[in-house]
Coordinates of N, CA and C in Angstrom, one line a residue:
A378 N 0.8 -1.2 0.0 CA 0.0 0.0 0.0 C 0.9 1.3 0.0
G379 N 2.1 1.1 -0.3 CA 3.0 2.3 -0.4 C 3.5 2.8 1.0
G380 N 3.3 2.1 2.0 CA 3.7 2.5 3.3 C 5.1 2.0 3.7
R381 N 5.5 2.2 5.0 CA 6.7 1.7 5.5 C 6.5 0.9 6.8
V382 N 7.2 -0.1 7.0 CA 7.1 -0.9 8.2 C 8.4 -0.7 9.0
H383 N 8.3 -0.8 10.3 CA 9.4 -0.7 11.2 C 9.4 -2.0 12.1
F384 N 10.5 -2.7 12.1 CA 10.6 -3.9 12.9 C 11.1 -3.6 14.3
K385 N 11.0 -4.6 15.1 CA 11.4 -4.5 16.5 C 12.8 -4.1 16.7
Y386 N 13.7 -4.7 15.9 CA 15.1 -4.5 16.1 C 15.5 -3.1 15.6
Q387 N 14.7 -2.4 14.9 CA 15.0 -1.0 14.5 C 14.6 0.0 15.5
R388 N 13.8 -0.3 16.5 CA 13.3 0.6 17.6 C 12.9 1.9 17.0
P389 N 11.8 2.0 16.3 CA 11.4 3.3 15.7 C 11.0 4.3 16.8
A390 N 11.3 5.5 16.6 CA 10.9 6.6 17.5 C 10.5 7.8 16.6
F391 N 9.7 8.7 17.2 CA 9.3 9.8 16.4 C 9.4 11.1 17.2
A392 N 9.5 12.2 16.4 CA 9.6 13.5 17.0 C 8.6 14.4 16.3
I393 N 7.8 15.1 17.0 CA 6.8 16.0 16.4 C 7.4 17.4 16.2
Y394 N 7.3 17.9 15.0 CA 7.8 19.3 14.7 C 6.6 20.2 15.1
P395 N 6.9 21.1 16.0 CA 5.8 22.1 16.3 C 5.5 23.0 15.2
D396 N 4.3 23.5 15.1 CA 3.9 24.4 14.1 C 3.2 25.5 14.8
N397 N 3.6 26.7 14.5 CA 3.1 27.9 15.1 C 1.8 28.5 14.4
G398 N 1.4 27.8 13.4 CA 0.2 28.2 12.7 C -1.1 28.1 13.6
T399 N -2.0 28.9 13.3 CA -3.3 28.9 14.0 C -4.3 28.0 13.3
T400 N -5.2 27.4 14.1 CA -6.2 26.6 13.5 C -7.5 27.3 13.5
R401 N -8.4 27.0 12.6 CA -9.7 27.6 12.6 C -10.6 26.9 13.7
P402 N -11.7 27.5 14.1 CA -12.6 26.8 15.1 C -13.1 25.5 14.5
H403 N -13.2 24.5 15.3 CA -13.7 23.1 14.9 C -12.7 22.4 13.9
S404 N -11.5 22.8 13.9 CA -10.5 22.2 13.1 C -9.3 21.6 13.9
I405 N -8.6 20.7 13.4 CA -7.5 20.1 14.0 C -6.2 20.3 13.2
L406 N -5.2 20.8 13.8 CA -3.9 21.0 13.1 C -3.1 19.7 13.3
I407 N -2.8 19.1 12.1 CA -2.1 17.8 12.1 C -0.6 18.1 12.2
P408 N 0.1 17.6 13.1 CA 1.6 18.0 13.2 C 2.4 17.2 12.1
Q409 N 3.5 17.8 11.8 CA 4.5 17.0 11.0 C 5.3 16.1 11.9
I410 N 5.5 14.9 11.5 CA 6.2 14.0 12.3 C 7.4 13.4 11.6
L411 N 8.6 13.4 12.3 CA 9.8 12.8 11.8 C 9.9 11.5 12.4
L412 N 9.9 10.4 11.7 CA 10.0 9.1 12.2 C 11.4 8.6 11.9
E413 N 12.2 8.2 12.9 CA 13.5 7.7 12.7 C 13.6 6.3 13.3
R414 N 14.6 5.6 12.7 CA 14.9 4.2 13.1 C 16.2 4.2 13.9
F415 N 16.2 3.6 15.0 CA 17.4 3.5 15.8 C 17.7 2.0 15.8
G416 N 18.9 1.7 16.3 CA 19.3 0.2 16.3 C 19.9 -0.2 15.0
N417 N 19.9 -1.5 14.7 CA 20.5 -2.0 13.6 C 19.8 -1.7 12.3
A418 N 20.6 -1.6 11.2 CA 20.0 -1.4 9.9 C 19.5 -2.7 9.3
A419 N 20.1 -3.8 9.7 CA 19.7 -5.2 9.3 C 19.3 -6.0 10.5
P420 N 18.5 -7.0 10.2 CA 18.1 -7.8 11.4 C 19.2 -8.6 12.0
P421 N 19.2 -8.8 13.3 CA 20.3 -9.5 13.9 C 20.3 -11.0 13.5
S422 N 21.4 -11.6 13.4 CA 21.4 -13.0 13.0 C 20.8 -13.9 14.1
Q423 N 20.2 -15.0 13.7 CA 19.6 -15.9 14.6 C 20.6 -16.9 15.2
S424 N 20.4 -17.2 16.5 CA 21.3 -18.3 17.0 C 20.7 -19.6 16.5
F425 N 21.5 -20.6 16.7 CA 21.1 -22.0 16.3 C 19.8 -22.4 17.0
T426 N 19.7 -22.1 18.3 CA 18.4 -22.4 19.0 C 17.2 -21.6 18.4
E427 N 17.4 -20.3 18.2 CA 16.3 -19.6 17.6 C 15.9 -20.1 16.2
F428 N 16.9 -20.5 15.4 CA 16.6 -21.1 14.1 C 15.8 -22.4 14.3
I429 N 16.1 -23.3 15.2 CA 15.5 -24.5 15.4 C 14.0 -24.3 16.0
I430 N 13.9 -23.4 17.0 CA 12.5 -23.3 17.5 C 11.7 -22.3 16.8
G431 N 12.3 -21.6 15.8 CA 11.5 -20.7 15.0 C 11.3 -19.3 15.6
S432 N 12.1 -18.9 16.5 CA 11.9 -17.6 17.1 C 12.3 -16.5 16.1
D433 N 11.4 -15.5 15.9 CA 11.7 -14.4 15.1 C 11.2 -13.1 15.7
A434 N 11.3 -13.0 17.1 CA 10.8 -11.9 17.8 C 11.4 -10.6 17.4
E435 N 12.7 -10.5 17.0 CA 13.3 -9.3 16.6 C 12.8 -8.8 15.2
R436 N 12.3 -9.8 14.4 CA 11.9 -9.5 13.0 C 10.4 -9.2 12.9
R437 N 9.7 -8.9 14.0 CA 8.3 -8.7 14.0 C 8.0 -7.2 13.8
V438 N 7.0 -6.9 13.1 CA 6.6 -5.5 12.8 C 6.0 -4.9 14.0
V439 N 6.5 -3.7 14.4 CA 6.0 -3.0 15.6 C 5.3 -1.7 15.2
A440 N 5.6 -1.1 14.0 CA 5.0 0.1 13.6 C 4.9 0.1 12.1
V441 N 3.8 0.8 11.6 CA 3.5 0.9 10.2 C 3.2 2.4 9.9
E442 N 3.7 2.9 8.8 CA 3.3 4.2 8.3 C 2.5 4.0 7.0
L443 N 1.3 4.7 7.0 CA 0.5 4.6 5.8 C -0.3 5.9 5.6
A444 N -0.6 6.1 4.3 CA -1.4 7.3 4.0 C -2.9 6.8 4.2
L445 N -3.7 7.7 4.8 CA -5.1 7.4 5.1 C -5.8 6.9 3.9
E446 N -5.6 7.4 2.7 CA -6.3 7.0 1.5 C -6.0 5.6 1.1
Q447 N -4.9 5.0 1.5 CA -4.5 3.7 1.2 C -5.1 2.6 2.1
I448 N -5.7 3.0 3.2 CA -6.2 2.0 4.1 C -7.6 1.6 3.7
D449 N -7.8 0.3 3.5 CA -9.1 -0.3 3.2 C -9.3 -1.5 4.1
S450 N -10.4 -2.2 4.0 CA -10.8 -3.3 4.8 C -9.8 -4.4 4.7
G451 N -9.3 -4.7 3.5 CA -8.3 -5.8 3.3 C -7.0 -5.4 4.1
L452 N -6.6 -4.2 4.0 CA -5.3 -3.8 4.7 C -5.5 -3.8 6.2
I453 N -6.7 -3.5 6.6 CA -7.0 -3.5 8.1 C -6.9 -5.0 8.6
S454 N -7.3 -5.9 7.8 CA -7.2 -7.3 8.2 C -5.7 -7.7 8.3
H455 N -4.9 -7.2 7.4 CA -3.4 -7.5 7.4 C -2.8 -6.9 8.7
L456 N -3.2 -5.6 9.0 CA -2.7 -5.0 10.2 C -3.1 -5.7 11.5
E457 N -4.4 -6.2 11.5 CA -4.8 -6.9 12.7 C -4.1 -8.2 12.9
S458 N -3.5 -8.8 11.8 CA -2.8 -10.0 11.9 C -1.3 -9.9 12.4
L459 N -0.9 -8.7 12.6 CA 0.5 -8.4 13.1 C 0.5 -8.4 14.6
P460 N 1.0 -9.5 15.2 CA 0.8 -9.6 16.7 C 1.5 -8.6 17.5
D461 N 2.6 -8.0 17.0 CA 3.4 -7.0 17.8 C 3.2 -5.6 17.4
L462 N 2.3 -5.4 16.5 CA 2.0 -4.0 16.0 C 1.5 -3.2 17.2
D463 N 2.2 -2.1 17.5 CA 1.7 -1.2 18.6 C 1.4 0.2 18.1
T464 N 1.9 0.6 16.9 CA 1.8 2.0 16.5 C 1.5 2.1 15.0
L465 N 0.5 2.8 14.7 CA 0.2 3.1 13.3 C 0.3 4.6 13.0
F466 N 1.1 5.0 12.1 CA 1.3 6.4 11.8 C 0.5 6.6 10.5
V467 N -0.6 7.4 10.6 CA -1.5 7.7 9.5 C -1.2 9.1 9.0
E468 N -0.8 9.1 7.7 CA -0.5 10.4 7.0 C -1.9 10.9 6.6
M469 N -2.2 12.1 7.1 CA -3.5 12.7 6.8 C -3.3 13.5 5.5
P470 N -4.4 13.7 4.7 CA -4.3 14.4 3.4 C -4.1 15.9 3.5
G471 N -4.3 16.5 4.6 CA -4.1 18.0 4.7 C -3.6 18.3 6.1
K472 N -3.0 19.5 6.2 CA -2.5 19.9 7.5 C -3.5 20.4 8.5
I473 N -4.6 21.0 8.0 CA -5.7 21.4 8.8 C -6.9 20.6 8.4
V474 N -7.5 19.9 9.3 CA -8.7 19.0 9.0 C -9.8 19.4 9.9
H475 N -11.0 19.5 9.3 CA -12.2 19.8 10.1 C -12.6 18.6 11.0
R476 N -13.0 18.8 12.2 CA -13.3 17.8 13.2 C -14.3 16.8 12.7
D477 N -15.3 17.3 11.9 CA -16.4 16.4 11.4 C -16.2 15.9 10.0
S478 N -14.9 16.1 9.5 CA -14.7 15.7 8.1 C -14.7 14.2 7.9
E479 N -14.8 13.7 6.6 CA -14.8 12.3 6.3 C -13.4 11.7 6.8
E480 N -12.3 12.4 6.7 CA -11.0 11.9 7.1 C -11.0 11.6 8.6
M481 N -11.6 12.5 9.4 CA -11.6 12.3 10.8 C -12.5 11.2 11.2
L482 N -13.6 11.0 10.5 CA -14.5 9.9 10.7 C -13.8 8.6 10.4
R483 N -13.1 8.5 9.3 CA -12.3 7.3 9.0 C -11.3 7.0 10.0
L484 N -10.6 8.0 10.5 CA -9.6 7.8 11.6 C -10.2 7.3 12.9
T485 N -11.4 7.9 13.2 CA -12.1 7.4 14.4 C -12.5 5.9 14.3
N486 N -13.0 5.5 13.1 CA -13.3 4.1 12.8 C -12.1 3.2 12.9
L487 N -11.0 3.7 12.4 CA -9.7 2.9 12.5 C -9.3 2.7 14.0
K488 N -9.5 3.8 14.8 CA -9.1 3.6 16.2 C -10.0 2.6 16.9
S489 N -11.3 2.5 16.5 CA -12.1 1.5 17.1 C -11.9 0.1 16.6
Q490 N -11.4 0.0 15.4 CA -11.1 -1.3 14.8 C -9.8 -1.9 15.3
L491 N -8.8 -1.1 15.4 CA -7.5 -1.6 15.8 C -7.1 -1.2 17.2
S492 N -6.6 -2.1 18.0 CA -6.2 -1.8 19.4 C -4.7 -1.4 19.4
V493 N -4.4 -0.4 18.6 CA -3.0 0.1 18.6 C -3.0 1.6 18.8
N494 N -1.9 2.2 19.1 CA -1.7 3.6 19.1 C -1.8 4.2 17.7
I495 N -2.6 5.1 17.4 CA -2.7 5.7 16.1 C -2.3 7.1 16.2
Q496 N -1.2 7.5 15.5 CA -0.7 8.8 15.5 C -1.0 9.5 14.2
E497 N -1.7 10.6 14.2 CA -2.0 11.3 13.0 C -0.8 12.1 12.6
A498 N -0.5 12.2 11.3 CA 0.7 12.9 10.9 C 0.4 13.6 9.5
F499 N 1.1 14.7 9.3 CA 1.1 15.3 8.0 C 2.6 15.3 7.6
Q500 N 2.9 14.7 6.5 CA 4.2 14.7 6.0 C 4.2 15.2 4.5
P501 N 5.1 16.1 4.2 CA 5.2 16.5 2.8 C 5.4 15.3 1.9
K502 N 4.9 15.3 0.7 CA 5.1 14.2 -0.2 C 6.6 14.0 -0.5
K503 N 7.0 12.8 -0.5 CA 8.4 12.5 -0.7 C 8.7 12.6 -2.2
V504 N 9.8 13.2 -2.5 CA 10.3 13.3 -3.9 C 11.4 12.3 -4.1
R505 N 11.3 11.4 -5.1 CA 12.4 10.4 -5.3 C 13.1 10.7 -6.6

């Protein structure tokens, strides 16, 4: 779905960039978020015992970044199947969103469907 995953061995952390802009009444200012990975760039090697018993605890997904418009019911099923997922970073379509907008309704529904921390974010489109 064009997102990014963060594994346990990467220990993802995020910092919110403050914005001094003002919001309109009944609107929410979505912060810009910088998500960084700490720890190893590659998964640690498995010991012989881990290989035999099938332990992959360090290789489990703990965080996912996705754009709101990419999230559908099929993707929600995949997210629900990730046992160690604890944070979902949802990129919102605009920096200022009305509290009663369709986007906020979708986000509220996501929060009720998934038992994970959902962090709203606004990130400028990445240029490659």
